[in-house]
Amino acid sequence: VTLIDTSNPIDNQTIKFKIGARASSSQPAGTYTNTINFYAVVNPAPMVIDDLINLQEFATLPADDLSNVRNLMIPEMQYTLKDARDDKTYSIAKLADGNIWMTQSLDLDLDTNTTYTSADTDLPNGVTWTPNRGTYQANDHTWVFSDTTPESYNPGEVYWNGIISDNNDWYSYIGTCSYNIPYECDESQNPFANYIASSGPEQYRLGNYYNWTAAMAMNDSSSIAPFGGNSISTVSPDQSICPAGWTMPRPGTGEDSFHGLLSQYGFENVSINGNNNVWSYPLYFILRGTWTGVYNDLGMDGGIWSPVASSATYAYARGYSNNYSYDTSRSNRSVGQAVHCIVRPVTSNLVNVTSDNGLD
């Protein structure tokens, strides 16, 4: 018998051995003399992203497996996983900050007959959420401006076509709209048909538009407001509409922040241009505009919610346009914006936010 030192194991090692047993008809089965016990310890192959099917599986991965998945993902490669809540697929990527990001907008439809739990949604253990308002479909201009209602709009399976829109298009169209509720606009003058396609890269799919209450997986977020100062730790409930194991990125400079990501690509509070932009590979923060009962600025700008309130009526978001990318912006919480999710880091650095660049 050869004893092998495994203190420095290699990936593949072949060991040949023979075992013989001398027995007689008078010896009962299973009884032996001079017994030798043989033990073999085999290390399984490390877990990789291809072993996963659903986004929610990140929530249950042991720390070593999660570390392996992160380490073995090819940087900026677009992978595809399902959301177990509705089986819709999403592209994800490990970006330059080392985190795993959803590289397209969340497209979960709110359903008043569905109760979401911590098993499938980014909710604390034991907490459930049943939306008190459903998701409106394309061509429905009803939108409730309230922090006591989770609002969501589904424009359908449509995609931004990558064309940058003209400001004059927007101002011309908005002049045809009545701001009574529901909105009434002259759809024959709607310029945004020029910026929407029926197919395209999945990263360019518009996804749903959520107000901040819906993004926070709440039916009433009106009590969430800063309690003196702008400390994230005091104004951010630890939950969101993201899949379990994922969360919304934060403002500021934490490891799970927009700043931490965008600074790796040179996009914090700087002018950008068509050759170096946030809406193309690998980030795909597309110019999907916002929604307030009508499209706003499709093809011109966009915003992605964070889980942090900045005032009684505003929350922080990542703002960007065809000219600028704001590291920390504030947006009215009633506006419909995108949700991009990030796999929860093991720890999270809570920092102060001081910028007041406004989106809406």
Tab-separated table of C-alpha atoms in Angstrom:
chain	number	residue	atom	x	y	z
A	1	VAL	CA	0.000	0.000	0.000
A	2	THR	CA	1.331	3.439	-0.948
A	3	LEU	CA	0.433	6.348	1.286
A	4	ILE	CA	-0.112	9.544	-0.693
A	5	ASP	CA	0.450	13.004	0.763
A	6	THR	CA	-2.641	15.093	-0.059
A	7	SER	CA	-1.556	18.292	1.655
A	8	ASN	CA	-0.979	19.708	-1.818
A	9	PRO	CA	-3.629	17.978	-3.936
A	10	ILE	CA	-3.764	18.209	-7.684
A	11	ASP	CA	-6.883	18.347	-9.842
A	12	ASN	CA	-6.618	14.772	-11.159
A	13	GLN	CA	-4.826	11.888	-9.519
A	14	THR	CA	-5.186	8.211	-10.429
A	15	ILE	CA	-4.516	5.538	-7.827
A	16	LYS	CA	-4.552	1.825	-8.691
A	17	PHE	CA	-4.976	-0.751	-5.954
A	18	LYS	CA	-6.198	-4.338	-5.509
A	19	ILE	CA	-8.099	-5.832	-2.621
A	20	GLY	CA	-8.343	-9.568	-2.035
A	21	ALA	CA	-10.182	-11.544	0.599
A	22	ARG	CA	-9.667	-15.217	1.387
A	23	ALA	CA	-12.820	-16.918	2.482
A	24	SER	CA	-14.085	-20.468	2.994
A	25	SER	CA	-17.509	-22.079	2.898
A	26	SER	CA	-17.425	-22.356	6.682
A	27	GLN	CA	-16.890	-18.602	7.168
A	28	PRO	CA	-20.111	-16.533	7.494
A	29	ALA	CA	-20.520	-13.730	5.020
A	30	GLY	CA	-19.273	-10.370	6.254
A	31	THR	CA	-16.750	-11.745	8.772
A	32	TYR	CA	-13.063	-11.278	8.087
A	33	THR	CA	-9.783	-11.433	9.928
A	34	ASN	CA	-6.876	-9.028	9.623
A	35	THR	CA	-9.286	-6.347	8.430
A	36	ILE	CA	-7.891	-3.337	6.562
A	37	ASN	CA	-9.994	-0.196	6.464
A	38	PHE	CA	-9.553	1.933	3.337
A	39	TYR	CA	-10.647	5.568	3.180
A	40	ALA	CA	-10.683	7.966	0.223
A	41	VAL	CA	-11.501	11.633	0.363
A	42	VAL	CA	-12.464	13.259	-2.908
A	43	ASN	CA	-12.957	16.982	-3.377
A	44	PRO	CA	-15.970	17.718	-5.629
A	45	ALA	CA	-15.616	20.084	-8.562
A	46	PRO	CA	-16.250	23.707	-7.538
A	47	MET	CA	-19.712	25.112	-8.217
A	48	VAL	CA	-19.981	27.329	-11.306
A	49	ILE	CA	-22.677	29.638	-12.658
A	50	ASP	CA	-23.773	26.951	-15.151
A	51	ASP	CA	-24.883	24.814	-12.186
A	52	LEU	CA	-27.638	27.338	-11.396
A	53	ILE	CA	-31.061	27.736	-13.007
A	54	ASN	CA	-32.830	30.413	-10.961
A	55	LEU	CA	-31.704	33.795	-9.674
A	56	GLN	CA	-33.029	32.846	-6.232
A	57	GLU	CA	-30.466	30.057	-5.857
A	58	PHE	CA	-27.875	32.656	-4.873
A	59	ALA	CA	-29.837	33.125	-1.634
A	60	THR	CA	-29.150	29.570	-0.471
A	61	LEU	CA	-25.569	29.072	-1.663
A	62	PRO	CA	-23.031	28.326	1.094
A	63	ALA	CA	-20.313	30.957	1.333
A	64	ASP	CA	-17.707	28.737	-0.368
A	65	ASP	CA	-19.999	27.970	-3.304
A	66	LEU	CA	-20.933	31.627	-3.723
A	67	SER	CA	-17.257	32.538	-3.702
A	68	ASN	CA	-16.528	29.879	-6.333
A	69	VAL	CA	-19.356	31.086	-8.570
A	70	ARG	CA	-18.091	34.669	-8.376
A	71	ASN	CA	-14.475	33.742	-8.958
A	72	LEU	CA	-15.138	31.449	-11.917
A	73	MET	CA	-17.504	33.748	-13.825
A	74	ILE	CA	-15.791	35.286	-16.828
A	75	PRO	CA	-15.762	39.074	-16.253
A	76	GLU	CA	-18.438	40.927	-18.244
A	77	MET	CA	-19.731	37.770	-19.958
A	78	GLN	CA	-23.536	37.814	-20.139
A	79	TYR	CA	-25.093	34.750	-18.476
A	80	THR	CA	-28.818	33.900	-18.339
A	81	LEU	CA	-30.861	32.780	-15.322
A	82	LYS	CA	-34.596	32.602	-14.554
A	83	ASP	CA	-36.635	34.418	-11.940
A	84	ALA	CA	-38.462	31.595	-10.131
A	85	ARG	CA	-41.456	33.882	-9.518
A	86	ASP	CA	-42.546	33.950	-13.166
A	87	ASP	CA	-39.854	32.051	-15.136
A	88	LYS	CA	-38.804	35.174	-17.051
A	89	THR	CA	-35.130	35.111	-17.998
A	90	TYR	CA	-32.520	37.771	-17.243
A	91	SER	CA	-28.984	38.449	-18.354
A	92	ILE	CA	-26.476	38.851	-15.540
A	93	ALA	CA	-22.756	39.562	-15.486
A	94	LYS	CA	-19.838	39.936	-13.092
A	95	LEU	CA	-18.816	43.527	-13.680
A	96	ALA	CA	-15.634	45.439	-12.931
A	97	ASP	CA	-16.468	45.991	-9.240
A	98	GLY	CA	-16.451	42.207	-8.726
A	99	ASN	CA	-20.200	42.058	-8.071
A	100	ILE	CA	-22.826	40.140	-10.032
A	101	TRP	CA	-25.341	42.550	-11.604
A	102	MET	CA	-28.601	42.131	-13.463
A	103	THR	CA	-27.800	43.703	-16.846
A	104	GLN	CA	-31.398	44.351	-17.831
A	105	SER	CA	-34.429	45.898	-16.168
A	106	LEU	CA	-36.627	43.859	-13.844
A	107	ASP	CA	-39.866	42.796	-15.545
A	108	LEU	CA	-41.894	41.292	-12.682
A	109	ASP	CA	-45.617	42.079	-13.009
A	110	LEU	CA	-47.343	42.918	-9.732
A	111	ASP	CA	-50.258	40.597	-8.997
A	112	THR	CA	-52.767	41.333	-6.247
A	113	ASN	CA	-53.460	37.590	-6.006
A	114	THR	CA	-49.825	36.641	-5.409
A	115	THR	CA	-48.073	36.730	-2.048
A	116	TYR	CA	-44.309	37.105	-2.235
A	117	THR	CA	-42.156	35.684	0.575
A	118	SER	CA	-38.537	35.733	1.700
A	119	ALA	CA	-38.087	32.453	-0.187
A	120	ASP	CA	-38.547	34.127	-3.565
A	121	THR	CA	-38.257	37.895	-2.963
A	122	ASP	CA	-35.753	40.179	-1.230
A	123	LEU	CA	-37.725	40.297	2.029
A	124	PRO	CA	-36.615	39.709	5.633
A	125	ASN	CA	-37.210	36.207	6.975
A	126	GLY	CA	-40.870	35.682	7.781
A	127	VAL	CA	-42.028	38.843	5.984
A	128	THR	CA	-44.576	38.549	3.161
A	129	TRP	CA	-45.896	41.054	0.644
A	130	THR	CA	-49.150	40.967	-1.306
A	131	PRO	CA	-49.352	44.014	-3.619
A	132	ASN	CA	-52.528	46.023	-3.163
A	133	ARG	CA	-52.356	47.176	-6.782
A	134	GLY	CA	-51.551	45.225	-9.946
A	135	THR	CA	-49.396	46.026	-12.949
A	136	TYR	CA	-50.972	48.078	-15.720
A	137	GLN	CA	-50.455	47.027	-19.309
A	138	ALA	CA	-49.508	48.887	-22.481
A	139	ASN	CA	-51.700	51.856	-23.503
A	140	ASP	CA	-53.198	52.231	-20.027
A	141	HIS	CA	-52.291	55.743	-18.869
A	142	THR	CA	-53.620	55.438	-15.330
A	143	TRP	CA	-50.903	56.154	-12.776
A	144	VAL	CA	-51.353	56.821	-9.072
A	145	PHE	CA	-49.020	59.431	-7.573
A	146	SER	CA	-48.886	58.142	-4.023
A	147	ASP	CA	-46.410	56.608	-1.572
A	148	THR	CA	-49.226	54.464	-0.205
A	149	THR	CA	-49.629	52.505	-3.446
A	150	PRO	CA	-47.139	50.233	-5.238
A	151	GLU	CA	-47.367	51.355	-8.857
A	152	SER	CA	-46.048	49.402	-11.845
A	153	TYR	CA	-46.456	49.670	-15.603
A	154	ASN	CA	-45.708	46.986	-18.187
A	155	PRO	CA	-45.171	48.416	-21.692
A	156	GLY	CA	-45.198	44.917	-23.195
A	157	GLU	CA	-42.444	42.942	-24.874
A	158	VAL	CA	-40.756	45.963	-26.394
A	159	TYR	CA	-37.153	47.056	-26.661
A	160	TRP	CA	-35.264	50.308	-26.890
A	161	ASN	CA	-33.782	50.345	-30.385
A	162	GLY	CA	-30.587	52.140	-29.361
A	163	ILE	CA	-31.491	55.422	-31.081
A	164	ILE	CA	-30.890	58.648	-29.147
A	165	SER	CA	-34.036	60.802	-29.159
A	166	ASP	CA	-34.386	64.493	-29.921
A	167	ASN	CA	-35.450	66.762	-27.045
A	168	ASN	CA	-37.733	68.597	-29.419
A	169	ASP	CA	-39.682	65.369	-29.989
A	170	TRP	CA	-40.494	65.138	-26.308
A	171	TYR	CA	-41.513	68.765	-25.834
A	172	SER	CA	-43.698	68.652	-28.929
A	173	TYR	CA	-45.497	65.520	-27.726
A	174	ILE	CA	-45.985	66.545	-24.098
A	175	GLY	CA	-47.765	69.634	-25.339
A	176	THR	CA	-50.569	67.390	-26.616
A	177	CYS	CA	-51.197	65.773	-23.218
A	178	SER	CA	-53.845	66.605	-20.658
A	179	TYR	CA	-52.501	66.270	-17.110
A	180	ASN	CA	-55.804	65.210	-15.689
A	181	ILE	CA	-55.957	61.668	-14.359
A	182	PRO	CA	-56.041	59.496	-16.340
A	183	TYR	CA	-53.679	61.118	-18.791
A	184	GLU	CA	-54.986	61.793	-22.256
A	185	CYS	CA	-52.493	62.409	-25.049
A	186	ASP	CA	-52.676	62.649	-28.799
A	187	GLU	CA	-51.100	59.274	-29.549
A	188	SER	CA	-50.813	60.185	-33.234
A	189	GLN	CA	-48.161	62.683	-32.106
A	190	ASN	CA	-46.324	60.203	-29.887
A	191	PRO	CA	-42.657	60.308	-30.989
A	192	PHE	CA	-41.566	57.377	-28.896
A	193	ALA	CA	-42.663	54.800	-31.443
A	194	ASN	CA	-39.473	55.844	-33.216
A	195	TYR	CA	-37.385	54.563	-30.300
A	196	ILE	CA	-39.131	51.253	-29.569
A	197	ALA	CA	-38.665	47.947	-31.391
A	198	SER	CA	-40.554	44.665	-31.174
A	199	SER	CA	-37.310	42.713	-30.823
A	200	GLY	CA	-33.713	43.294	-29.867
A	201	PRO	CA	-31.022	42.275	-27.385
A	202	GLU	CA	-32.550	41.121	-24.107
A	203	GLN	CA	-30.520	43.791	-22.328
A	204	TYR	CA	-32.515	46.408	-24.278
A	205	ARG	CA	-35.915	45.089	-23.200
A	206	LEU	CA	-37.665	47.940	-21.406
A	207	GLY	CA	-39.027	45.839	-18.552
A	208	ASN	CA	-41.465	47.285	-16.043
A	209	TYR	CA	-41.527	50.792	-14.613
A	210	TYR	CA	-41.891	50.903	-10.800
A	211	ASN	CA	-42.525	53.704	-8.366
A	212	TRP	CA	-40.337	53.611	-5.264
A	213	THR	CA	-42.985	51.933	-3.108
A	214	ALA	CA	-43.237	49.016	-5.533
A	215	ALA	CA	-39.449	48.857	-5.871
A	216	MET	CA	-39.280	48.532	-2.078
A	217	ALA	CA	-41.871	45.687	-2.061
A	218	MET	CA	-44.236	47.707	0.114
A	219	ASN	CA	-47.849	48.835	0.036
A	220	ASP	CA	-47.027	52.020	1.926
A	221	SER	CA	-43.591	53.650	2.039
A	222	SER	CA	-44.778	57.031	3.335
A	223	SER	CA	-43.214	56.450	6.761
A	224	ILE	CA	-39.754	55.902	5.252
A	225	ALA	CA	-37.943	59.227	5.409
A	226	PRO	CA	-34.628	60.484	6.813
A	227	PHE	CA	-34.547	60.941	10.558
A	228	GLY	CA	-32.063	63.790	10.554
A	229	GLY	CA	-29.106	63.827	8.201
A	230	ASN	CA	-28.732	61.512	5.236
A	231	SER	CA	-27.402	58.334	6.822
A	232	ILE	CA	-28.307	55.356	4.671
A	233	SER	CA	-28.486	53.109	7.718
A	234	THR	CA	-31.442	55.060	9.121
A	235	VAL	CA	-33.561	55.462	5.989
A	236	SER	CA	-33.234	52.200	4.088
A	237	PRO	CA	-35.434	49.188	4.892
A	238	ASP	CA	-33.542	46.021	4.088
A	239	GLN	CA	-35.875	44.739	1.379
A	240	SER	CA	-36.793	45.205	-2.271
A	241	ILE	CA	-38.724	43.736	-5.193
A	242	CYS	CA	-35.553	41.935	-6.347
A	243	PRO	CA	-35.360	38.124	-6.244
A	244	ALA	CA	-34.291	36.532	-2.960
A	245	GLY	CA	-30.522	36.752	-2.625
A	246	TRP	CA	-30.449	39.979	-4.632
A	247	THR	CA	-30.973	43.608	-3.660
A	248	MET	CA	-31.115	47.081	-5.179
A	249	PRO	CA	-27.733	48.843	-5.455
A	250	ARG	CA	-27.035	51.699	-3.061
A	251	PRO	CA	-25.897	55.263	-3.575
A	252	GLY	CA	-22.701	56.443	-1.918
A	253	THR	CA	-19.460	54.463	-1.904
A	254	GLY	CA	-20.333	51.066	-0.415
A	255	GLU	CA	-19.228	47.811	-2.010
A	256	ASP	CA	-22.748	47.279	-3.371
A	257	SER	CA	-23.090	50.829	-4.698
A	258	PHE	CA	-23.562	52.463	-8.075
A	259	HIS	CA	-20.441	54.513	-7.345
A	260	GLY	CA	-18.388	51.382	-6.716
A	261	LEU	CA	-19.395	50.069	-10.126
A	262	LEU	CA	-19.443	53.220	-12.230
A	263	SER	CA	-16.106	54.490	-10.906
A	264	GLN	CA	-14.521	51.368	-12.411
A	265	TYR	CA	-15.708	52.548	-15.820
A	266	GLY	CA	-15.035	56.273	-15.317
A	267	PHE	CA	-18.690	57.297	-15.179
A	268	GLU	CA	-19.120	59.000	-11.804
A	269	ASN	CA	-20.504	62.508	-12.272
A	270	VAL	CA	-18.914	62.975	-15.667
A	271	SER	CA	-19.926	63.848	-19.185
A	272	ILE	CA	-20.277	60.841	-21.447
A	273	ASN	CA	-20.541	60.379	-25.178
A	274	GLY	CA	-21.652	57.882	-27.773
A	275	ASN	CA	-18.287	56.127	-27.849
A	276	ASN	CA	-18.109	55.627	-24.111
A	277	ASN	CA	-21.555	55.243	-22.594
A	278	VAL	CA	-23.484	53.492	-19.844
A	279	TRP	CA	-26.174	51.993	-22.077
A	280	SER	CA	-23.995	49.607	-24.076
A	281	TYR	CA	-21.951	46.505	-23.201
A	282	PRO	CA	-21.312	45.547	-20.454
A	283	LEU	CA	-23.518	47.780	-18.234
A	284	TYR	CA	-26.720	48.175	-20.289
A	285	PHE	CA	-28.195	51.061	-18.281
A	286	ILE	CA	-30.426	51.808	-21.246
A	287	LEU	CA	-32.084	55.130	-22.047
A	288	ARG	CA	-35.582	53.879	-21.185
A	289	GLY	CA	-36.825	57.172	-19.746
A	290	THR	CA	-39.377	57.188	-16.935
A	291	TRP	CA	-43.131	56.648	-16.716
A	292	THR	CA	-45.769	58.902	-15.144
A	293	GLY	CA	-48.781	57.757	-17.133
A	294	VAL	CA	-46.901	58.634	-20.332
A	295	TYR	CA	-43.332	58.005	-21.428
A	296	ASN	CA	-40.872	60.657	-20.361
A	297	ASP	CA	-37.535	61.100	-22.154
A	298	LEU	CA	-37.334	57.655	-23.764
A	299	GLY	CA	-34.051	57.597	-25.651
A	300	MET	CA	-32.747	60.589	-23.682
A	301	ASP	CA	-32.212	59.470	-20.093
A	302	GLY	CA	-33.044	56.922	-17.432
A	303	GLY	CA	-33.011	56.220	-13.733
A	304	ILE	CA	-32.477	53.108	-11.594
A	305	TRP	CA	-33.878	53.024	-8.072
A	306	SER	CA	-31.821	52.569	-4.920
A	307	PRO	CA	-33.393	51.455	-1.608
A	308	VAL	CA	-32.609	54.758	0.103
A	309	ALA	CA	-35.021	57.613	0.832
A	310	SER	CA	-33.588	61.116	0.533
A	311	SER	CA	-36.641	63.002	1.862
A	312	ALA	CA	-40.299	62.425	2.638
A	313	THR	CA	-41.121	62.437	-1.078
A	314	TYR	CA	-37.798	61.684	-2.823
A	315	ALA	CA	-35.440	58.697	-3.022
A	316	TYR	CA	-31.970	58.204	-4.407
A	317	ALA	CA	-31.550	56.773	-7.878
A	318	ARG	CA	-28.789	56.330	-10.393
A	319	GLY	CA	-29.470	59.009	-13.000
A	320	TYR	CA	-27.976	59.153	-16.479
A	321	SER	CA	-28.717	60.702	-19.832
A	322	ASN	CA	-27.281	60.839	-23.330
A	323	ASN	CA	-24.893	63.523	-22.051
A	324	TYR	CA	-24.270	62.909	-18.356
A	325	SER	CA	-24.094	60.169	-15.744
A	326	TYR	CA	-24.913	61.291	-12.203
A	327	ASP	CA	-23.269	59.339	-9.414
A	328	THR	CA	-26.052	60.131	-6.956
A	329	SER	CA	-29.374	61.648	-8.000
A	330	ARG	CA	-32.691	62.233	-6.300
A	331	SER	CA	-36.002	61.398	-7.892
A	332	ASN	CA	-39.633	61.883	-6.913
A	333	ARG	CA	-40.756	58.580	-5.408
A	334	SER	CA	-43.979	58.532	-7.455
A	335	VAL	CA	-42.105	58.332	-10.791
A	336	GLY	CA	-41.838	54.984	-12.583
A	337	GLN	CA	-38.211	53.948	-13.053
A	338	ALA	CA	-36.091	50.844	-13.618
A	339	VAL	CA	-34.949	48.290	-11.074
A	340	HIS	CA	-31.606	46.559	-11.637
A	341	CYS	CA	-30.589	44.049	-8.976
A	342	ILE	CA	-27.232	42.981	-7.565
A	343	VAL	CA	-26.328	39.766	-5.734
A	344	ARG	CA	-26.121	40.618	-2.051
A	345	PRO	CA	-22.529	41.073	-0.880
A	346	VAL	CA	-21.461	39.291	2.289
A	347	THR	CA	-21.098	42.673	3.999
A	348	SER	CA	-22.326	46.150	3.124
A	349	ASN	CA	-20.637	49.470	3.811
A	350	LEU	CA	-23.131	52.130	4.885
A	351	VAL	CA	-22.082	55.667	4.016
A	352	ASN	CA	-23.510	59.141	3.929
A	353	VAL	CA	-24.992	60.614	0.776
A	354	THR	CA	-24.716	64.311	0.124
A	355	SER	CA	-25.438	64.858	-3.585
A	356	ASP	CA	-28.775	66.343	-4.574
A	357	ASN	CA	-28.682	66.079	-8.359
A	358	GLY	CA	-32.349	65.773	-9.347
A	359	LEU	CA	-33.969	63.558	-11.944
A	360	ASP	CA	-37.597	64.625	-11.647
